[in-house]
Amino acid sequence: MSVGKVTFTKVEREKLAEVLWLLNWISVVTGAILLGMGLFLKMEIQKWQEVMSEQGVLYVPHMLITTGLAACGINFLGGKICLDCADTNKFLRWKLVMMPYVICTFFFTACILAGALMCYSIRSQLEESLFLGLRHSMRYYKDTDTPGRCYLKRTLDLLQIQFQCCGNTGYQDWFQIQWISSRYLDLRSVAVVDRLRNNVEGKFLMDSVPFSCCSPLSPRPCIQQQLNRPLAHFNFDQQSQHLNLWRRGCRQALLDHYTVIMQSISLVVLLIWLFELLVLTGVRYLQTAMENVIRVGDPESESEGWILENSLAETARSNFNIIKNLGKCYQVDDDPNIDVPAMMAEQEIKSEQVQVQRTS
């Protein structure tokens, strides 16, 4: 039993072909939108790639870019095919191309859905990448004279100022690393030497943060040092301390930034997938309806179109059998002795030897 069977007249087939021609050209535009969103997402990720541990998350924008390019090419060809399918004589030129085109469009539509799901599922991977990358970048914040790391200080300062954040998970993360270069430490100072000796790894650790953690909303000059000693500051108000430094960690700030972008892109991609699914369904109806017209032999007659010629179970069973029997095409069965038992082969060899001896 066919799935989704519909009867089309000649006028309806022509109208369907014209509508699909228009929809395919709209799909070219949606493909360009996919391409643009992929490029935008790639640039946004590369903008802060220095604070990410790995670039594995780039597979999502690459997927969108590839799918967008494929959408432009496939739908451009589909517009030409659908326009010619309005005429039975022109359809004969595309008859052998229609089924591969439908299959390619099906897999392409599945790739669009996969791209939308990737945008939702990348959050956990992105969060881990930001956590490890920020920790690594903060560790080398002080190395402004080391090749390959000299721009990390500038990148982290811009990040904390632009996203109004501080540290990895909070401003206390700066207390656990030496973020001041040893070049600017006065080793003649007893306090500095004692602090270096008191640390097992010989690091100069302080309860202080870089200037980029300071909030311009603070009602007083920013307090960057001795943050764990409120009595060291005149007229210090613990309740207004949240106005002094940014409280939110940069990992959460960047994660929220990318999450908003990903959710917006995934929603648009999902709408494009539904639109492409509509186009695919119409192309399938047009293909089957035109093939049935050719079988009847009367271009003016009605014809039936469907999504699947048989039921889902029958279609799955037939496809499974085709795949299972693919290997049999490569079996060699022209050997006359392939099915002869070993005893019969030995008897034939002995009889041939006897005939040779008689002739000799």
Short mmCIF file of C-alpha atoms in Angstrom, two decimals:
data_model
loop_
_atom_site.label_atom_id
_atom_site.label_comp_id
_atom_site.label_asym_id
_atom_site.label_seq_id
_atom_site.Cartn_x
_atom_site.Cartn_y
_atom_site.Cartn_z
CA MET A 1 0.00 0.00 0.00
CA SER A 2 1.42 3.39 -1.02
CA VAL A 3 2.16 6.03 1.58
CA GLY A 4 0.67 9.49 0.95
CA LYS A 5 -0.99 8.69 -2.38
CA VAL A 6 -2.43 11.74 -4.20
CA THR A 7 -4.04 12.00 -7.65
CA PHE A 8 -2.90 14.86 -9.91
CA THR A 9 -4.42 16.23 -13.09
CA LYS A 10 -2.28 17.75 -15.82
CA VAL A 11 -3.01 21.29 -14.60
CA GLU A 12 -2.18 20.33 -11.02
CA ARG A 13 1.13 18.78 -12.11
CA GLU A 14 2.05 21.96 -13.96
CA LYS A 15 1.10 24.12 -10.98
CA LEU A 16 3.12 21.84 -8.67
CA ALA A 17 6.16 22.13 -10.94
CA GLU A 18 5.89 25.94 -11.02
CA VAL A 19 5.51 26.18 -7.22
CA LEU A 20 8.50 23.88 -6.69
CA TRP A 21 10.54 26.00 -9.09
CA LEU A 22 9.79 29.04 -6.94
CA LEU A 23 10.44 27.18 -3.68
CA ASN A 24 13.80 25.92 -4.95
CA TRP A 25 14.90 29.47 -5.68
CA ILE A 26 13.80 30.48 -2.19
CA SER A 27 15.85 27.53 -0.92
CA VAL A 28 18.91 28.99 -2.67
CA VAL A 29 18.42 32.09 -0.52
CA THR A 30 18.02 29.96 2.63
CA GLY A 31 21.23 28.16 1.66
CA ALA A 32 22.99 31.52 1.50
CA ILE A 33 21.56 32.27 4.96
CA LEU A 34 23.01 28.99 6.26
CA LEU A 35 26.36 29.90 4.74
CA GLY A 36 26.27 33.35 6.32
CA MET A 37 25.35 31.99 9.77
CA GLY A 38 28.17 29.44 9.56
CA LEU A 39 30.70 32.14 8.68
CA PHE A 40 29.39 34.41 11.46
CA LEU A 41 29.60 31.61 14.05
CA LYS A 42 33.12 30.71 12.92
CA MET A 43 34.28 34.32 13.28
CA GLU A 44 32.69 34.60 16.73
CA ILE A 45 34.47 31.45 17.91
CA GLN A 46 37.80 32.49 16.40
CA LYS A 47 37.49 35.91 18.06
CA TRP A 48 38.15 34.29 21.46
CA GLN A 49 39.98 31.17 20.32
CA GLU A 50 42.98 32.08 22.51
CA VAL A 51 40.94 31.34 25.64
CA MET A 52 39.69 27.96 24.37
CA SER A 53 41.54 24.72 24.93
CA GLU A 54 40.77 23.22 21.53
CA GLN A 55 39.15 24.11 18.25
CA GLY A 56 36.95 21.00 18.07
CA VAL A 57 33.85 23.19 18.36
CA LEU A 58 34.56 24.56 14.89
CA TYR A 59 32.92 21.50 13.34
CA VAL A 60 29.52 23.16 13.88
CA PRO A 61 30.20 26.28 11.76
CA HIS A 62 31.99 24.09 9.20
CA MET A 63 28.89 21.90 9.04
CA LEU A 64 26.69 24.96 8.46
CA ILE A 65 29.03 26.35 5.79
CA THR A 66 29.15 23.05 3.91
CA THR A 67 25.39 22.58 4.16
CA GLY A 68 24.78 26.14 2.96
CA LEU A 69 26.99 25.65 -0.10
CA ALA A 70 25.28 22.32 -0.85
CA ALA A 71 21.86 23.98 -0.48
CA CYS A 72 22.73 26.64 -3.04
CA GLY A 73 23.98 24.06 -5.56
CA ILE A 74 21.28 21.41 -5.09
CA ASN A 75 18.37 23.85 -5.09
CA PHE A 76 19.73 25.73 -8.10
CA LEU A 77 19.72 22.44 -10.01
CA GLY A 78 16.34 21.54 -8.52
CA GLY A 79 14.78 24.74 -9.84
CA LYS A 80 15.82 23.85 -13.38
CA ILE A 81 14.60 20.25 -13.03
CA CYS A 82 11.20 21.22 -11.59
CA LEU A 83 10.63 23.83 -14.29
CA ASP A 84 11.30 21.26 -17.04
CA CYS A 85 9.12 18.64 -15.35
CA ALA A 86 6.02 20.65 -16.22
CA ASP A 87 6.42 19.28 -19.75
CA THR A 88 6.35 15.51 -20.30
CA ASN A 89 8.85 15.65 -23.17
CA LYS A 90 11.35 17.66 -21.12
CA PHE A 91 10.88 15.36 -18.16
CA LEU A 92 12.31 12.47 -20.18
CA ARG A 93 15.69 14.24 -20.15
CA TRP A 94 15.69 14.31 -16.34
CA LYS A 95 14.03 10.94 -15.68
CA LEU A 96 17.27 9.16 -14.81
CA VAL A 97 18.45 12.12 -12.73
CA MET A 98 15.29 12.53 -10.65
CA MET A 99 15.81 9.62 -8.26
CA PRO A 100 19.46 10.45 -7.45
CA TYR A 101 18.40 14.07 -7.04
CA VAL A 102 15.66 13.08 -4.56
CA ILE A 103 18.13 10.91 -2.62
CA CYS A 104 20.73 13.69 -2.48
CA THR A 105 18.06 16.14 -1.34
CA PHE A 106 16.98 13.71 1.39
CA PHE A 107 20.50 13.37 2.80
CA PHE A 108 21.05 17.11 2.47
CA THR A 109 17.84 17.75 4.43
CA ALA A 110 19.04 15.31 7.10
CA CYS A 111 22.31 17.27 7.33
CA ILE A 112 20.35 20.45 8.01
CA LEU A 113 18.56 18.75 10.90
CA ALA A 114 21.91 17.46 12.19
CA GLY A 115 23.29 21.00 12.09
CA ALA A 116 20.37 22.29 14.17
CA LEU A 117 20.85 19.52 16.75
CA MET A 118 24.60 20.20 16.91
CA CYS A 119 23.93 23.81 17.88
CA TYR A 120 21.97 22.55 20.89
CA SER A 121 24.38 19.78 21.91
CA ILE A 122 27.64 21.75 21.72
CA ARG A 123 27.11 23.60 25.01
CA SER A 124 28.78 21.03 27.28
CA GLN A 125 31.79 20.68 24.99
CA LEU A 126 32.10 24.45 24.72
CA GLU A 127 31.89 24.84 28.50
CA GLU A 128 34.75 22.39 29.07
CA SER A 129 36.83 24.03 26.33
CA LEU A 130 36.35 27.47 27.90
CA PHE A 131 37.14 26.24 31.41
CA LEU A 132 40.44 24.63 30.39
CA GLY A 133 41.36 27.40 27.96
CA LEU A 134 40.77 30.22 30.43
CA ARG A 135 42.74 28.41 33.11
CA HIS A 136 45.64 27.99 30.68
CA SER A 137 45.48 31.62 29.52
CA MET A 138 45.40 33.03 33.06
CA ARG A 139 48.47 30.99 33.93
CA TYR A 140 50.46 32.78 31.22
CA TYR A 141 48.91 36.22 31.73
CA LYS A 142 52.23 37.57 33.01
CA ASP A 143 54.35 36.31 30.08
CA THR A 144 54.17 39.47 27.99
CA ASP A 145 57.72 39.00 26.69
CA THR A 146 57.36 35.32 25.68
CA PRO A 147 56.76 34.59 21.98
CA GLY A 148 53.37 33.01 21.42
CA ARG A 149 52.01 34.30 24.76
CA CYS A 150 52.68 38.03 24.53
CA TYR A 151 49.08 38.82 23.50
CA LEU A 152 47.34 36.75 26.17
CA LYS A 153 47.34 39.64 28.66
CA ARG A 154 45.72 41.95 26.13
CA THR A 155 43.14 39.29 25.18
CA LEU A 156 42.17 38.57 28.80
CA ASP A 157 41.94 42.26 29.68
CA LEU A 158 39.68 42.92 26.67
CA LEU A 159 37.59 39.88 27.57
CA GLN A 160 37.06 40.96 31.17
CA ILE A 161 36.26 44.55 30.18
CA GLN A 162 33.93 43.69 27.30
CA PHE A 163 31.97 40.93 29.06
CA GLN A 164 32.19 42.52 32.54
CA CYS A 165 33.65 39.39 34.08
CA CYS A 166 36.65 38.42 36.17
CA GLY A 167 38.66 35.21 36.35
CA ASN A 168 37.53 31.79 35.19
CA THR A 169 34.70 31.10 37.61
CA GLY A 170 35.17 34.25 39.74
CA TYR A 171 37.68 36.89 40.80
CA GLN A 172 39.17 34.56 43.46
CA ASP A 173 40.78 32.54 40.64
CA TRP A 174 43.45 35.25 40.35
CA PHE A 175 44.50 34.53 43.96
CA GLN A 176 45.75 31.05 42.97
CA ILE A 177 48.15 32.07 40.21
CA GLN A 178 51.06 34.46 39.82
CA TRP A 179 49.74 36.99 37.34
CA ILE A 180 52.49 39.60 37.96
CA SER A 181 55.70 39.06 36.01
CA SER A 182 58.87 38.46 38.03
CA ARG A 183 60.47 41.34 36.15
CA TYR A 184 58.36 43.77 38.15
CA LEU A 185 59.05 42.23 41.57
CA ASP A 186 61.49 44.00 43.88
CA LEU A 187 63.61 41.10 45.05
CA ARG A 188 65.38 43.42 47.48
CA SER A 189 62.15 43.70 49.45
CA VAL A 190 61.92 41.36 52.43
CA ALA A 191 58.15 41.01 52.04
CA VAL A 192 58.50 39.90 48.42
CA VAL A 193 61.23 37.38 49.23
CA ASP A 194 59.25 35.95 52.17
CA ARG A 195 56.15 35.55 49.99
CA LEU A 196 58.18 33.67 47.35
CA ARG A 197 59.75 31.40 49.97
CA ASN A 198 56.43 30.63 51.63
CA ASN A 199 55.08 29.17 48.39
CA VAL A 200 56.08 25.58 47.58
CA GLU A 201 56.38 26.31 43.87
CA GLY A 202 58.12 29.63 44.43
CA LYS A 203 55.26 31.71 43.04
CA PHE A 204 54.32 35.22 44.08
CA LEU A 205 50.66 34.82 45.06
CA MET A 206 48.51 37.69 46.28
CA ASP A 207 44.87 38.37 47.05
CA SER A 208 44.67 40.85 44.18
CA VAL A 209 43.26 41.04 40.65
CA PRO A 210 44.19 42.84 37.39
CA PHE A 211 42.77 46.28 36.66
CA SER A 212 40.38 44.87 34.03
CA CYS A 213 38.33 43.26 36.81
CA CYS A 214 37.39 46.67 38.19
CA SER A 215 33.85 47.86 37.65
CA PRO A 216 33.27 51.46 36.53
CA LEU A 217 30.09 51.38 38.63
CA SER A 218 32.14 51.43 41.84
CA PRO A 219 31.37 54.50 43.99
CA ARG A 220 35.01 54.66 45.10
CA PRO A 221 38.41 54.00 43.52
CA CYS A 222 38.75 50.34 42.67
CA ILE A 223 40.19 48.11 45.36
CA GLN A 224 42.44 45.57 43.61
CA GLN A 225 44.78 44.45 46.40
CA GLN A 226 44.36 42.89 49.83
CA LEU A 227 40.84 41.85 48.97
CA ASN A 228 40.77 39.33 51.83
CA ARG A 229 41.60 42.05 54.38
CA PRO A 230 38.70 44.51 54.57
CA LEU A 231 40.34 46.39 57.51
CA ALA A 232 43.25 47.34 55.26
CA HIS A 233 41.01 49.79 53.40
CA PHE A 234 39.58 52.99 54.79
CA ASN A 235 35.80 53.12 55.15
CA PHE A 236 35.39 49.74 53.46
CA ASP A 237 31.79 48.60 53.06
CA GLN A 238 31.50 44.86 52.62
CA GLN A 239 27.95 45.13 51.29
CA SER A 240 28.98 47.42 48.44
CA GLN A 241 31.93 45.19 47.48
CA HIS A 242 29.89 43.74 44.59
CA LEU A 243 30.09 47.16 42.93
CA ASN A 244 33.88 47.16 43.13
CA LEU A 245 34.75 44.08 41.02
CA TRP A 246 32.94 42.03 38.41
CA ARG A 247 31.55 38.98 40.19
CA ARG A 248 30.70 36.80 37.22
CA GLY A 249 33.35 34.46 35.84
CA CYS A 250 34.41 34.82 32.21
CA ARG A 251 33.64 31.18 31.48
CA GLN A 252 29.97 31.71 32.30
CA ALA A 253 29.92 35.05 30.48
CA LEU A 254 31.34 33.57 27.26
CA LEU A 255 29.14 30.50 27.60
CA ASP A 256 26.02 32.66 27.87
CA HIS A 257 27.18 34.72 24.89
CA TYR A 258 27.67 31.67 22.68
CA THR A 259 24.51 29.98 23.96
CA VAL A 260 22.35 32.90 22.79
CA ILE A 261 24.04 32.75 19.36
CA MET A 262 23.69 28.97 19.11
CA GLN A 263 20.04 28.96 20.11
CA SER A 264 19.19 31.68 17.59
CA ILE A 265 21.05 29.87 14.81
CA SER A 266 19.54 26.50 15.69
CA LEU A 267 16.01 27.97 15.56
CA VAL A 268 16.64 29.45 12.11
CA VAL A 269 18.23 26.21 10.89
CA LEU A 270 15.26 24.22 12.20
CA LEU A 271 12.85 26.45 10.26
CA ILE A 272 14.98 26.00 7.14
CA TRP A 273 14.88 22.23 7.68
CA LEU A 274 11.07 22.27 7.80
CA PHE A 275 11.00 24.34 4.61
CA GLU A 276 13.42 21.96 2.84
CA LEU A 277 11.33 19.01 4.02
CA LEU A 278 8.31 20.60 2.33
CA VAL A 279 10.31 21.05 -0.89
CA LEU A 280 11.54 17.46 -0.75
CA THR A 281 7.99 16.15 -0.33
CA GLY A 282 6.77 18.18 -3.31
CA VAL A 283 9.65 17.00 -5.51
CA ARG A 284 8.89 13.39 -4.60
CA TYR A 285 5.22 13.83 -5.56
CA LEU A 286 6.19 15.45 -8.85
CA GLN A 287 8.66 12.70 -9.68
CA THR A 288 6.27 9.82 -9.05
CA ALA A 289 3.35 11.58 -10.76
CA MET A 290 5.37 12.25 -13.93
CA GLU A 291 6.74 8.69 -14.03
CA ASN A 292 3.19 7.31 -13.83
CA VAL A 293 2.14 9.59 -16.70
CA ILE A 294 4.90 8.12 -18.85
CA ARG A 295 3.80 4.60 -17.95
CA VAL A 296 0.23 5.38 -19.01
CA GLY A 297 1.41 7.05 -22.20
CA ASP A 298 -1.19 9.84 -22.15
CA PRO A 299 0.18 13.28 -21.06
CA GLU A 300 -3.37 14.58 -20.60
CA SER A 301 -4.48 11.86 -18.18
CA GLU A 302 -4.50 11.89 -14.41
CA SER A 303 -1.67 10.25 -12.51
CA GLU A 304 -0.97 9.21 -8.97
CA GLY A 305 1.93 10.44 -6.90
CA TRP A 306 3.18 9.17 -3.55
CA ILE A 307 5.95 9.49 -1.01
CA LEU A 308 6.60 5.74 -0.76
CA GLU A 309 5.33 3.22 -3.28
CA ASN A 310 4.97 0.57 -0.57
CA SER A 311 4.46 0.74 3.18
CA LEU A 312 7.28 1.64 5.52
CA ALA A 313 7.81 -1.96 6.59
CA GLU A 314 7.88 -3.27 3.01
CA THR A 315 10.24 -0.51 1.88
CA ALA A 316 12.63 -1.18 4.77
CA ARG A 317 12.53 -4.93 4.08
CA SER A 318 13.24 -4.55 0.37
CA ASN A 319 16.10 -2.13 0.99
CA PHE A 320 17.58 -4.50 3.55
CA ASN A 321 17.45 -7.36 1.06
CA ILE A 322 19.13 -5.22 -1.58
CA ILE A 323 21.97 -4.37 0.79
CA LYS A 324 22.28 -7.99 1.92
CA ASN A 325 22.55 -9.25 -1.66
CA LEU A 326 25.06 -6.66 -2.81
CA GLY A 327 28.02 -8.93 -2.04
CA LYS A 328 26.66 -11.77 -4.16
CA CYS A 329 27.36 -9.80 -7.32
CA TYR A 330 31.09 -10.25 -6.73
CA GLN A 331 31.09 -14.03 -6.16
CA VAL A 332 32.87 -16.15 -8.79
CA ASP A 333 30.68 -19.13 -9.74
CA ASP A 334 31.93 -20.05 -13.24
CA ASP A 335 34.33 -22.71 -11.93
CA PRO A 336 32.93 -26.12 -13.05
CA ASN A 337 34.42 -27.85 -10.02
CA ILE A 338 33.22 -25.38 -7.40
CA ASP A 339 30.26 -27.57 -6.37
CA VAL A 340 31.84 -30.98 -7.14
CA PRO A 341 32.68 -33.07 -4.05
CA ALA A 342 36.32 -33.96 -3.48
CA MET A 343 35.74 -37.72 -4.09
CA MET A 344 34.25 -37.11 -7.55
CA ALA A 345 37.15 -34.84 -8.46
CA GLU A 346 39.62 -37.60 -7.52
CA GLN A 347 37.73 -40.17 -9.61
CA GLU A 348 37.83 -37.89 -12.64
CA ILE A 349 41.60 -37.44 -12.22
CA LYS A 350 42.15 -41.26 -12.03
CA SER A 351 40.00 -41.90 -15.12
CA GLU A 352 41.98 -39.32 -17.06
CA GLN A 353 45.25 -41.02 -16.02
CA VAL A 354 43.94 -44.42 -17.22
CA GLN A 355 42.98 -42.97 -20.60
CA VAL A 356 46.42 -41.47 -20.97
CA GLN A 357 48.10 -44.83 -20.23
CA ARG A 358 45.90 -46.65 -22.81
CA THR A 359 46.69 -44.18 -25.53
CA SER A 360 50.38 -44.46 -24.75
#
